[in-house]
């Protein structure tokens, strides 16, 4: 079972017929490109893009999909001292 995580995939790239045809259902998540100015500012201030509230909310959903695929339920459902405690998300019920 192969899944793809697209790095720096813009919304127009996701809609491109070649991407849709080649990746289709294999595309698990797409991490969008971020402005070079934002990346520079984050590095200059010794922080990450996750420090920005807007980026945090955007990335939270993407990271949740990836974590649910890779990590066991016991780890995802721990409330304190979990590897995911900094990400503020838990496994969703399907």
XYZ file of C-alpha atoms in Angstrom, residues 3-11 13-14 27-34:
19
model
C 0.917 6.621 -0.207
C 2.494 9.873 -1.362
C 3.028 13.057 0.619
C 3.457 15.946 -1.778
C 5.975 18.543 -0.621
C 5.525 22.089 -1.947
C 2.386 21.153 -3.888
C 0.373 24.249 -4.794
C -3.374 23.991 -5.381
C -0.272 21.587 -9.137
C -2.717 19.311 -7.306
C -1.800 11.173 -2.565
C -2.269 11.155 1.208
C -1.427 14.779 1.914
C 0.019 17.821 0.218
C 2.196 20.307 2.045
C 1.835 23.673 0.297
C 4.751 25.904 -0.661
C 5.520 28.699 1.778
